[in-house]
Amino acid sequence: MQFDHPNTVLLTKRRRGFCAKNDKLYQLGREMKLTRKFVTITLGGALLAAVTVGSFAIWYVYEPEIEKIARPDRNSFDPAIVRRGEQLATVGDCIVCHTSENGVPFAGARPLPTPFGTLYSNNITPDEATGIGNWSEEAFSRAMKRGVARDGSHLYPALPYEHFTHVSKDDLHALYAFLMTRQPVSQLAPENNLLPGLGFRPLLAGWKMLFLHESEFEAVAGQSDEWNRGRYLVDGLAHCGGCHTPRNLAGGEERGNEFAGGVAEGWNAPPLNSSNPSAKSWTTQSLYNYLKTGFDRGHGAAAGPMGPVAEGLSNLNDPDVRSIAVYVSSIMGVDKSKRADAPELIDNARAAADRHPEGAMLFQGACAGCHEPGSAMSQQGRPALSDLTTLKMDDPTNAAAALLQGVAAPPGKSSFMPSFAQNMTDKQLADLLAYVRTRFSNQPDWKNVEKSVASARSEE
């Protein structure tokens, strides 16, 4: 029988302990290697994903510069195409946004207030240094349809390219021909004054990814050529939805809520659909009158930002104005088989005077000569105040703005309504508005009228 020496037994135990420790160390090392491998793979995957996303972002944001050209000879354009381009520029109201106060037409520098700060319109005359004189037709077309300048920089959607993307190639060619035959003007626009960070133009690529839906116009089967022409103009160059559609917090138009009403330069742009408070009293003819002349006997005069639009449309050919009226009347729900409802003549004179005595006195002193039912001026084409959409709207913004800014004379008519900004305080204007609302409508009282007046005064 063999016995292990005590030292041998002790050594064996130590060896077993060492091996056990080694096993634990080996297992720990293995786990650490697996962890490092996992971390390496994870970091590598994250890095690859970041590079992929970054590469995609750079690819998506990047737009190549289009080479400059020598300014085209104005005699190289067909005069008939130039005349058509002039009509298209009239539909788009280009001159309004691209002309500063008392400035040269199309030379830009007009301030365009937005919720994100103030933008200044670009010079679109064919000046080579400060305008678009060295832009090729390809560069012009890209700017109009995709919002990218000749040098590859992204343009702000104050240029409504989300609408212009629907414009045909032939119409863009005509518009290009018209602009390139204008008088070149050397004028740089001031720097934009935007909220911090929003001057970083690559951000606009993300905005376009969300809100720019590029598509060609397609006629709707079953509708008349006139209706389709109106839809093409309204959704495209006329960009009516730019003002008459609500916008989200990022400034994009709310899809699925087209023509439900919006905001423009401090004024409420009323809905162009059946929710318009005067929808039942509009007809295709009255819409045509309003668009073509800036005035309709049953609805009043175009005021605020709509005034210059109507002034421009007065120079547009009659068939195009009528096609716009046909399309808008259809989305407003006008029944062609019936006459429009006659405007309801409302005059709650006694109740209004009892409730708003201060407003009643102001009305008699400042407004009755033109707007008192039966007055001499009211018999000469002035609309009854109860006809006005402004008094039927849910808030007094437009009514307050009209009193503060006045209403310019429509084309071909004498002066219309003066401004009362210097003649009345906010409190007096609020009293007057409360009286007029009560007297000439059956709508509930407006809330916070004086606050609305103060807000409208700040927009002047």
GROMACS .gro file of C-alpha atoms in nm:
model
  460
    1MET     CA    1   0.000   0.000   0.000
    2GLN     CA    2   0.140   0.334  -0.101
    3PHE     CA    3   0.083   0.654   0.093
    4ASP     CA    4   0.134   1.002  -0.040
    5HIS     CA    5   0.386   1.208   0.137
    6PRO     CA    6   0.223   1.494   0.335
    7ASN     CA    7   0.411   1.743   0.125
    8THR     CA    8   0.285   1.574  -0.188
    9VAL     CA    9  -0.072   1.599  -0.063
   10LEU     CA   10  -0.026   1.967   0.021
   11LEU     CA   11   0.129   2.034  -0.317
   12THR     CA   12  -0.155   1.857  -0.491
   13LYS     CA   13  -0.410   2.071  -0.305
   14ARG     CA   14  -0.223   2.385  -0.399
   15ARG     CA   15  -0.214   2.277  -0.760
   16ARG     CA   16  -0.588   2.212  -0.753
   17GLY     CA   17  -0.647   2.557  -0.603
   18PHE     CA   18  -0.420   2.717  -0.863
   19CYS     CA   19  -0.604   2.537  -1.142
   20ALA     CA   20  -0.938   2.642  -0.999
   21LYS     CA   21  -0.818   3.000  -0.988
   22ASN     CA   22  -0.686   2.966  -1.340
   23ASP     CA   23  -1.023   2.833  -1.453
   24LYS     CA   24  -1.193   3.138  -1.303
   25LEU     CA   25  -0.938   3.371  -1.458
   26TYR     CA   26  -0.975   3.194  -1.789
   27GLN     CA   27  -1.352   3.224  -1.771
   28LEU     CA   28  -1.325   3.593  -1.674
   29GLY     CA   29  -1.083   3.652  -1.958
   30ARG     CA   30  -1.311   3.476  -2.198
   31GLU     CA   31  -1.601   3.688  -2.082
   32MET     CA   32  -1.392   4.004  -2.117
   33LYS     CA   33  -1.291   3.904  -2.469
   34LEU     CA   34  -1.654   3.839  -2.559
   35THR     CA   35  -1.751   4.171  -2.404
   36ARG     CA   36  -1.477   4.353  -2.596
   37LYS     CA   37  -1.586   4.175  -2.911
   38PHE     CA   38  -1.948   4.272  -2.845
   39VAL     CA   39  -1.851   4.633  -2.771
   40THR     CA   40  -1.633   4.643  -3.082
   41ILE     CA   41  -1.912   4.505  -3.297
   42THR     CA   42  -2.164   4.742  -3.139
   43LEU     CA   43  -1.941   5.046  -3.176
   44GLY     CA   44  -1.853   4.940  -3.525
   45GLY     CA   45  -2.219   4.901  -3.612
   46ALA     CA   46  -2.305   5.236  -3.457
   47LEU     CA   47  -2.017   5.400  -3.642
   48LEU     CA   48  -2.126   5.237  -3.967
   49ALA     CA   49  -2.484   5.351  -3.906
   50ALA     CA   50  -2.365   5.704  -3.825
   51VAL     CA   51  -2.150   5.712  -4.138
   52THR     CA   52  -2.441   5.580  -4.344
   53VAL     CA   53  -2.684   5.831  -4.200
   54GLY     CA   54  -2.430   6.110  -4.231
   55SER     CA   55  -2.353   6.014  -4.588
   56PHE     CA   56  -2.723   6.004  -4.670
   57ALA     CA   57  -2.773   6.343  -4.503
   58ILE     CA   58  -2.484   6.493  -4.700
   59TRP     CA   59  -2.617   6.335  -5.020
   60TYR     CA   60  -2.967   6.462  -4.949
   61VAL     CA   61  -2.859   6.813  -4.849
   62TYR     CA   62  -2.600   6.858  -5.122
   63GLU     CA   63  -2.714   7.026  -5.442
   64PRO     CA   64  -2.457   7.097  -5.714
   65GLU     CA   65  -2.390   7.443  -5.841
   66ILE     CA   66  -2.519   7.506  -6.192
   67GLU     CA   67  -2.273   7.695  -6.408
   68LYS     CA   68  -2.326   8.060  -6.483
   69ILE     CA   69  -2.427   8.167  -6.830
   70ALA     CA   70  -2.398   8.494  -7.014
   71ARG     CA   71  -2.717   8.694  -6.986
   72PRO     CA   72  -2.945   8.591  -7.273
   73ASP     CA   73  -3.019   8.848  -7.540
   74ARG     CA   74  -3.373   8.970  -7.479
   75ASN     CA   75  -3.438   8.952  -7.852
   76SER     CA   76  -3.376   8.578  -7.841
   77PHE     CA   77  -3.715   8.519  -7.678
   78ASP     CA   78  -4.036   8.486  -7.878
   79PRO     CA   79  -4.253   8.794  -7.797
   80ALA     CA   80  -4.565   8.576  -7.779
   81ILE     CA   81  -4.401   8.357  -7.515
   82VAL     CA   82  -4.290   8.666  -7.322
   83ARG     CA   83  -4.650   8.794  -7.320
   84ARG     CA   84  -4.770   8.457  -7.191
   85GLY     CA   85  -4.500   8.469  -6.924
   86GLU     CA   86  -4.626   8.810  -6.819
   87GLN     CA   87  -4.972   8.665  -6.764
   88LEU     CA   88  -4.827   8.377  -6.563
   89ALA     CA   89  -4.625   8.620  -6.349
   90THR     CA   90  -4.953   8.803  -6.288
   91VAL     CA   91  -5.116   8.481  -6.168
   92GLY     CA   92  -4.823   8.421  -5.933
   93ASP     CA   93  -4.829   8.782  -5.810
   94CYS     CA   94  -4.449   8.785  -5.843
   95ILE     CA   95  -4.428   9.163  -5.850
   96VAL     CA   96  -4.579   9.203  -5.503
   97CYS     CA   97  -4.327   8.991  -5.312
   98HIS     CA   98  -4.028   9.090  -5.525
   99THR     CA   99  -4.075   9.468  -5.511
  100SER     CA  100  -3.986   9.677  -5.208
  101GLU     CA  101  -4.195   9.977  -5.107
  102ASN     CA  102  -4.144  10.245  -5.374
  103GLY     CA  103  -3.883  10.015  -5.530
  104VAL     CA  104  -3.819   9.898  -5.884
  105PRO     CA  105  -4.043   9.607  -5.991
  106PHE     CA  106  -3.890   9.261  -5.941
  107ALA     CA  107  -3.570   9.400  -5.782
  108GLY     CA  108  -3.649   9.235  -5.447
  109ALA     CA  109  -3.558   9.354  -5.095
  110ARG     CA  110  -3.918   9.349  -4.974
  111PRO     CA  111  -3.940   9.239  -4.607
  112LEU     CA  112  -4.151   8.926  -4.563
  113PRO     CA  113  -4.245   8.877  -4.198
  114THR     CA  114  -4.284   8.517  -4.082
  115PRO     CA  115  -4.326   8.351  -3.738
  116PHE     CA  116  -3.955   8.263  -3.764
  117GLY     CA  117  -3.824   8.612  -3.839
  118THR     CA  118  -3.805   8.841  -4.139
  119LEU     CA  119  -3.695   8.729  -4.483
  120TYR     CA  120  -3.610   8.964  -4.769
  121SER     CA  121  -3.712   8.875  -5.123
  122ASN     CA  122  -3.450   8.820  -5.391
  123ASN     CA  123  -3.380   9.031  -5.696
  124ILE     CA  124  -3.530   8.847  -5.995
  125THR     CA  125  -3.436   9.099  -6.262
  126PRO     CA  126  -3.172   8.983  -6.515
  127ASP     CA  127  -2.890   9.172  -6.344
  128GLU     CA  128  -2.589   8.939  -6.354
  129ALA     CA  129  -2.434   9.045  -6.023
  130THR     CA  130  -2.734   9.077  -5.792
  131GLY     CA  131  -3.021   8.916  -5.983
  132ILE     CA  132  -3.072   8.608  -6.200
  133GLY     CA  133  -2.907   8.733  -6.519
  134ASN     CA  134  -2.651   8.451  -6.523
  135TRP     CA  135  -2.903   8.179  -6.439
  136SER     CA  136  -2.975   7.921  -6.705
  137GLU     CA  137  -3.330   7.805  -6.760
  138GLU     CA  138  -3.232   7.481  -6.584
  139ALA     CA  139  -3.124   7.676  -6.274
  140PHE     CA  140  -3.443   7.883  -6.278
  141SER     CA  141  -3.658   7.572  -6.313
  142ARG     CA  142  -3.480   7.399  -6.024
  143ALA     CA  143  -3.535   7.701  -5.800
  144MET     CA  144  -3.905   7.715  -5.885
  145LYS     CA  145  -3.979   7.344  -5.847
  146ARG     CA  146  -3.729   7.233  -5.580
  147GLY     CA  147  -3.629   7.549  -5.396
  148VAL     CA  148  -3.257   7.540  -5.480
  149ALA     CA  149  -3.064   7.846  -5.600
  150ARG     CA  150  -2.817   7.840  -5.888
  151ASP     CA  151  -2.523   7.810  -5.646
  152GLY     CA  152  -2.676   7.503  -5.480
  153SER     CA  153  -2.800   7.675  -5.164
  154HIS     CA  154  -3.147   7.589  -5.037
  155LEU     CA  155  -3.415   7.858  -5.062
  156TYR     CA  156  -3.665   7.941  -4.790
  157PRO     CA  157  -4.026   7.840  -4.858
  158ALA     CA  158  -4.133   8.204  -4.864
  159LEU     CA  159  -4.084   8.119  -5.231
  160PRO     CA  160  -4.381   7.880  -5.245
  161TYR     CA  161  -4.207   7.605  -5.437
  162GLU     CA  162  -4.435   7.346  -5.275
  163HIS     CA  163  -4.695   7.493  -5.515
  164PHE     CA  164  -4.467   7.581  -5.803
  165THR     CA  165  -4.360   7.217  -5.828
  166HIS     CA  166  -4.691   7.159  -6.012
  167VAL     CA  167  -4.614   7.416  -6.285
  168SER     CA  168  -4.553   7.278  -6.634
  169LYS     CA  169  -4.221   7.300  -6.815
  170ASP     CA  170  -4.372   7.516  -7.089
  171ASP     CA  171  -4.511   7.766  -6.838
  172LEU     CA  172  -4.178   7.785  -6.656
  173HIS     CA  173  -4.011   7.854  -6.990
  174ALA     CA  174  -4.255   8.140  -7.057
  175LEU     CA  175  -4.203   8.282  -6.708
  176TYR     CA  176  -3.824   8.264  -6.753
  177ALA     CA  177  -3.854   8.444  -7.086
  178PHE     CA  178  -4.061   8.720  -6.926
  179LEU     CA  179  -3.820   8.779  -6.636
  180MET     CA  180  -3.513   8.769  -6.858
  181THR     CA  181  -3.658   9.049  -7.072
  182ARG     CA  182  -3.710   9.288  -6.776
  183GLN     CA  183  -3.483   9.583  -6.712
  184PRO     CA  184  -3.176   9.467  -6.512
  185VAL     CA  185  -3.152   9.636  -6.172
  186SER     CA  186  -2.850   9.621  -5.942
  187GLN     CA  187  -2.987   9.575  -5.590
  188LEU     CA  188  -2.889   9.341  -5.310
  189ALA     CA  189  -3.145   9.235  -5.051
  190PRO     CA  190  -3.066   9.299  -4.683
  191GLU     CA  191  -2.957   9.005  -4.471
  192ASN     CA  192  -3.243   8.793  -4.338
  193ASN     CA  193  -3.326   8.842  -3.971
  194LEU     CA  194  -3.428   8.499  -3.846
  195LEU     CA  195  -3.441   8.320  -3.512
  196PRO     CA  196  -3.100   8.181  -3.404
  197GLY     CA  197  -3.001   7.874  -3.602
  198LEU     CA  198  -3.256   7.915  -3.877
  199GLY     CA  199  -3.005   8.092  -4.098
  200PHE     CA  200  -2.835   7.753  -4.150
  201ARG     CA  201  -2.975   7.672  -4.492
  202PRO     CA  202  -2.899   7.295  -4.499
  203LEU     CA  203  -3.181   7.259  -4.244
  204LEU     CA  204  -3.418   7.345  -4.526
  205ALA     CA  205  -3.342   7.011  -4.689
  206GLY     CA  206  -3.509   6.843  -4.392
  207TRP     CA  207  -3.806   7.078  -4.422
  208LYS     CA  208  -3.844   6.983  -4.786
  209MET     CA  209  -3.823   6.613  -4.704
  210LEU     CA  210  -4.126   6.661  -4.479
  211PHE     CA  211  -4.333   6.910  -4.673
  212LEU     CA  212  -4.224   6.935  -5.037
  213HIS     CA  213  -4.421   6.681  -5.238
  214GLU     CA  214  -4.296   6.705  -5.592
  215SER     CA  215  -4.555   6.608  -5.851
  216GLU     CA  216  -4.674   6.711  -6.192
  217PHE     CA  217  -5.027   6.842  -6.235
  218GLU     CA  218  -5.278   6.585  -6.353
  219ALA     CA  219  -5.619   6.683  -6.487
  220VAL     CA  220  -5.918   6.529  -6.309
  221ALA     CA  221  -6.126   6.312  -6.537
  222GLY     CA  222  -6.491   6.408  -6.554
  223GLN     CA  223  -6.427   6.775  -6.483
  224SER     CA  224  -6.442   7.049  -6.746
  225ASP     CA  225  -6.134   7.200  -6.905
  226GLU     CA  226  -6.223   7.527  -6.733
  227TRP     CA  227  -6.240   7.360  -6.390
  228ASN     CA  228  -5.908   7.182  -6.446
  229ARG     CA  229  -5.747   7.505  -6.564
  230GLY     CA  230  -5.867   7.674  -6.246
  231ARG     CA  231  -5.731   7.393  -6.031
  232TYR     CA  232  -5.396   7.407  -6.212
  233LEU     CA  233  -5.366   7.782  -6.148
  234VAL     CA  234  -5.496   7.775  -5.789
  235ASP     CA  235  -5.274   7.485  -5.678
  236GLY     CA  236  -4.976   7.603  -5.881
  237LEU     CA  237  -4.866   7.955  -5.966
  238ALA     CA  238  -5.150   8.130  -5.781
  239HIS     CA  239  -5.053   7.931  -5.466
  240CYS     CA  240  -5.383   8.023  -5.298
  241GLY     CA  241  -5.329   7.755  -5.034
  242GLY     CA  242  -5.016   7.938  -4.921
  243CYS     CA  243  -5.240   8.183  -4.736
  244HIS     CA  244  -5.574   8.003  -4.715
  245THR     CA  245  -5.448   7.676  -4.561
  246PRO     CA  246  -5.349   7.642  -4.193
  247ARG     CA  247  -4.985   7.568  -4.118
  248ASN     CA  248  -4.818   7.351  -3.855
  249LEU     CA  249  -4.552   7.459  -3.608
  250ALA     CA  250  -4.277   7.398  -3.864
  251GLY     CA  251  -4.449   7.624  -4.118
  252GLY     CA  252  -4.569   7.346  -4.346
  253GLU     CA  253  -4.920   7.345  -4.486
  254GLU     CA  254  -5.149   7.097  -4.311
  255ARG     CA  255  -5.214   6.822  -4.561
  256GLY     CA  256  -5.575   6.707  -4.564
  257ASN     CA  257  -5.684   7.048  -4.437
  258GLU     CA  258  -5.641   7.244  -4.760
  259PHE     CA  259  -5.824   7.577  -4.793
  260ALA     CA  260  -5.954   7.564  -4.434
  261GLY     CA  261  -5.824   7.916  -4.365
  262GLY     CA  262  -5.487   8.054  -4.265
  263VAL     CA  263  -5.293   8.365  -4.171
  264ALA     CA  264  -5.119   8.618  -4.397
  265GLU     CA  265  -4.930   8.927  -4.284
  266GLY     CA  266  -5.132   8.958  -3.965
  267TRP     CA  267  -5.468   8.906  -4.138
  268ASN     CA  268  -5.685   8.596  -4.125
  269ALA     CA  269  -5.720   8.444  -4.472
  270PRO     CA  270  -6.075   8.303  -4.464
  271PRO     CA  271  -6.152   7.946  -4.567
  272LEU     CA  272  -6.212   7.884  -4.935
  273ASN     CA  273  -6.418   7.574  -4.865
  274SER     CA  274  -6.772   7.527  -4.738
  275SER     CA  275  -6.671   7.643  -4.387
  276ASN     CA  276  -6.641   8.000  -4.517
  277PRO     CA  277  -6.904   8.196  -4.319
  278SER     CA  278  -7.036   8.354  -4.641
  279ALA     CA  279  -7.018   8.042  -4.859
  280LYS     CA  280  -7.391   8.036  -4.929
  281SER     CA  281  -7.394   8.390  -5.066
  282TRP     CA  282  -7.103   8.348  -5.309
  283THR     CA  283  -7.154   8.255  -5.675
  284THR     CA  284  -6.908   8.191  -5.953
  285GLN     CA  285  -6.994   8.534  -6.091
  286SER     CA  286  -6.949   8.715  -5.760
  287LEU     CA  287  -6.615   8.539  -5.710
  288TYR     CA  288  -6.514   8.646  -6.059
  289ASN     CA  289  -6.614   9.007  -5.984
  290TYR     CA  290  -6.421   9.004  -5.657
  291LEU     CA  291  -6.105   8.857  -5.813
  292LYS     CA  292  -6.113   9.068  -6.128
  293THR     CA  293  -6.208   9.403  -5.976
  294GLY     CA  294  -6.127   9.370  -5.607
  295PHE     CA  295  -6.491   9.437  -5.522
  296ASP     CA  296  -6.828   9.268  -5.521
  297ARG     CA  297  -7.148   9.447  -5.428
  298GLY     CA  298  -7.261   9.165  -5.203
  299HIS     CA  299  -6.929   9.104  -5.026
  300GLY     CA  300  -6.727   9.424  -5.017
  301ALA     CA  301  -6.372   9.511  -5.118
  302ALA     CA  302  -6.054   9.306  -5.111
  303ALA     CA  303  -5.851   9.430  -4.815
  304GLY     CA  304  -5.517   9.352  -4.655
  305PRO     CA  305  -5.291   9.113  -4.850
  306MET     CA  306  -5.581   9.030  -5.082
  307GLY     CA  307  -5.589   9.387  -5.215
  308PRO     CA  308  -5.265   9.361  -5.417
  309VAL     CA  309  -5.369   9.014  -5.535
  310ALA     CA  310  -5.693   9.151  -5.682
  311GLU     CA  311  -5.504   9.446  -5.828
  312GLY     CA  312  -5.275   9.203  -6.009
  313LEU     CA  313  -5.563   8.984  -6.126
  314SER     CA  314  -5.727   9.288  -6.281
  315ASN     CA  315  -5.455   9.257  -6.547
  316LEU     CA  316  -5.508   8.884  -6.600
  317ASN     CA  317  -5.702   8.759  -6.901
  318ASP     CA  318  -6.072   8.703  -6.831
  319PRO     CA  319  -6.080   8.327  -6.907
  320ASP     CA  320  -5.812   8.250  -6.647
  321VAL     CA  321  -5.981   8.464  -6.381
  322ARG     CA  322  -6.310   8.289  -6.455
  323SER     CA  323  -6.149   7.945  -6.439
  324ILE     CA  324  -6.013   8.030  -6.092
  325ALA     CA  325  -6.362   8.143  -5.986
  326VAL     CA  326  -6.513   7.820  -6.123
  327TYR     CA  327  -6.269   7.603  -5.928
  328VAL     CA  328  -6.292   7.800  -5.602
  329SER     CA  329  -6.672   7.804  -5.617
  330SER     CA  330  -6.666   7.425  -5.652
  331ILE     CA  331  -6.451   7.369  -5.343
  332MET     CA  332  -6.664   7.624  -5.158
  333GLY     CA  333  -6.965   7.408  -5.237
  334VAL     CA  334  -7.159   7.656  -5.447
  335ASP     CA  335  -7.456   7.477  -5.606
  336LYS     CA  336  -7.463   7.586  -5.970
  337SER     CA  337  -7.824   7.477  -6.008
  338LYS     CA  338  -7.940   7.735  -5.756
  339ARG     CA  339  -7.897   8.103  -5.709
  340ALA     CA  340  -7.678   8.196  -5.418
  341ASP     CA  341  -7.865   8.280  -5.102
  342ALA     CA  342  -7.935   8.653  -5.089
  343PRO     CA  343  -7.729   8.819  -4.817
  344GLU     CA  344  -7.929   8.853  -4.499
  345LEU     CA  345  -7.975   9.222  -4.420
  346ILE     CA  346  -7.933   9.256  -4.046
  347ASP     CA  347  -7.975   9.574  -3.844
  348ASN     CA  348  -8.001   9.534  -3.467
  349ALA     CA  349  -7.963   9.909  -3.417
  350ARG     CA  350  -8.148   9.950  -3.085
  351ALA     CA  351  -7.994   9.648  -2.914
  352ALA     CA  352  -7.646   9.750  -3.029
  353ALA     CA  353  -7.687  10.108  -2.904
  354ASP     CA  354  -7.814   9.987  -2.566
  355ARG     CA  355  -7.524   9.748  -2.520
  356HIS     CA  356  -7.247   9.961  -2.670
  357PRO     CA  357  -7.339  10.331  -2.635
  358GLU     CA  358  -6.980  10.451  -2.681
  359GLY     CA  359  -6.949  10.248  -3.000
  360ALA     CA  360  -7.282  10.385  -3.126
  361MET     CA  361  -7.159  10.744  -3.091
  362LEU     CA  362  -6.831  10.662  -3.266
  363PHE     CA  363  -7.019  10.496  -3.550
  364GLN     CA  364  -7.243  10.797  -3.601
  365GLY     CA  365  -6.943  11.030  -3.606
  366ALA     CA  366  -6.704  10.827  -3.823
  367CYS     CA  367  -6.895  10.563  -4.018
  368ALA     CA  368  -7.262  10.651  -4.066
  369GLY     CA  369  -7.203  10.876  -4.367
  370CYS     CA  370  -7.102  10.570  -4.571
  371HIS     CA  371  -7.246  10.273  -4.383
  372GLU     CA  372  -7.571  10.385  -4.220
  373PRO     CA  373  -7.850  10.197  -4.404
  374GLY     CA  374  -8.027  10.439  -4.636
  375SER     CA  375  -7.746  10.698  -4.640
  376ALA     CA  376  -7.651  10.862  -4.969
  377MET     CA  377  -7.320  10.678  -4.990
  378SER     CA  378  -7.481  10.342  -4.914
  379GLN     CA  379  -7.695  10.394  -5.224
  380GLN     CA  380  -7.387  10.440  -5.442
  381GLY     CA  381  -7.251  10.089  -5.431
  382ARG     CA  382  -7.128  10.063  -5.074
  383PRO     CA  383  -7.197   9.711  -4.943
  384ALA     CA  384  -7.420   9.664  -4.642
  385LEU     CA  385  -7.203   9.585  -4.341
  386SER     CA  386  -7.414   9.277  -4.272
  387ASP     CA  387  -7.287   9.135  -4.604
  388LEU     CA  388  -6.922   9.142  -4.502
  389THR     CA  389  -6.749   8.813  -4.426
  390THR     CA  390  -6.523   9.008  -4.189
  391LEU     CA  391  -6.808   9.068  -3.944
  392LYS     CA  392  -6.909   8.700  -3.951
  393MET     CA  393  -6.566   8.561  -3.868
  394ASP     CA  394  -6.489   8.409  -3.530
  395ASP     CA  395  -6.243   8.679  -3.424
  396PRO     CA  396  -6.210   9.053  -3.494
  397THR     CA  397  -5.856   9.048  -3.639
  398ASN     CA  398  -5.952   9.145  -3.993
  399ALA     CA  399  -6.209   9.402  -3.886
  400ALA     CA  400  -5.952   9.564  -3.656
  401ALA     CA  401  -5.685   9.560  -3.928
  402ALA     CA  402  -5.927   9.720  -4.176
  403LEU     CA  403  -6.000  10.006  -3.938
  404LEU     CA  404  -5.634  10.058  -3.859
  405GLN     CA  405  -5.495  10.027  -4.211
  406GLY     CA  406  -5.794  10.139  -4.412
  407VAL     CA  407  -5.915   9.974  -4.732
  408ALA     CA  408  -5.749  10.088  -5.053
  409ALA     CA  409  -5.959  10.170  -5.355
  410PRO     CA  410  -6.010   9.876  -5.591
  411PRO     CA  411  -5.880   9.932  -5.946
  412GLY     CA  412  -6.087  10.192  -6.126
  413LYS     CA  413  -6.268  10.319  -5.816
  414SER     CA  414  -6.224  10.626  -5.599
  415SER     CA  415  -6.090  10.617  -5.243
  416PHE     CA  416  -6.261  10.363  -5.025
  417MET     CA  417  -6.204  10.369  -4.650
  418PRO     CA  418  -5.945  10.574  -4.461
  419SER     CA  419  -5.731  10.454  -4.174
  420PHE     CA  420  -5.849  10.537  -3.823
  421ALA     CA  421  -5.520  10.444  -3.657
  422GLN     CA  422  -5.436  10.806  -3.574
  423ASN     CA  423  -5.791  10.913  -3.490
  424MET     CA  424  -5.897  10.651  -3.236
  425THR     CA  425  -5.743  10.474  -2.940
  426ASP     CA  426  -5.746  10.097  -2.906
  427LYS     CA  427  -6.034  10.129  -2.657
  428GLN     CA  428  -6.240  10.341  -2.898
  429LEU     CA  429  -6.177  10.105  -3.187
  430ALA     CA  430  -6.276   9.810  -2.968
  431ASP     CA  431  -6.602   9.986  -2.869
  432LEU     CA  432  -6.676  10.060  -3.234
  433LEU     CA  433  -6.610   9.700  -3.340
  434ALA     CA  434  -6.826   9.561  -3.061
  435TYR     CA  435  -7.112   9.789  -3.170
  436VAL     CA  436  -7.081   9.700  -3.539
  437ARG     CA  437  -7.063   9.326  -3.464
  438THR     CA  438  -7.380   9.342  -3.255
  439ARG     CA  439  -7.570   9.568  -3.492
  440PHE     CA  440  -7.489   9.406  -3.826
  441SER     CA  441  -7.457   9.036  -3.742
  442ASN     CA  442  -7.634   8.772  -3.539
  443GLN     CA  443  -7.305   8.623  -3.425
  444PRO     CA  444  -7.197   8.608  -3.058
  445ASP     CA  445  -6.987   8.892  -2.918
  446TRP     CA  446  -6.618   8.887  -2.996
  447LYS     CA  447  -6.388   8.821  -2.699
  448ASN     CA  448  -6.087   9.035  -2.605
  449VAL     CA  449  -6.155   9.290  -2.879
  450GLU     CA  450  -5.919   9.553  -2.740
  451LYS     CA  451  -5.640   9.297  -2.724
  452SER     CA  452  -5.703   9.209  -3.090
  453VAL     CA  453  -5.690   9.578  -3.184
  454ALA     CA  454  -5.357   9.620  -3.005
  455SER     CA  455  -5.219   9.312  -3.183
  456ALA     CA  456  -5.339   9.439  -3.521
  457ARG     CA  457  -5.182   9.781  -3.452
  458SER     CA  458  -4.847   9.613  -3.386
  459GLU     CA  459  -4.864   9.456  -3.734
  460GLU     CA  460  -4.887   9.794  -3.910
   0.00000   0.00000   0.00000
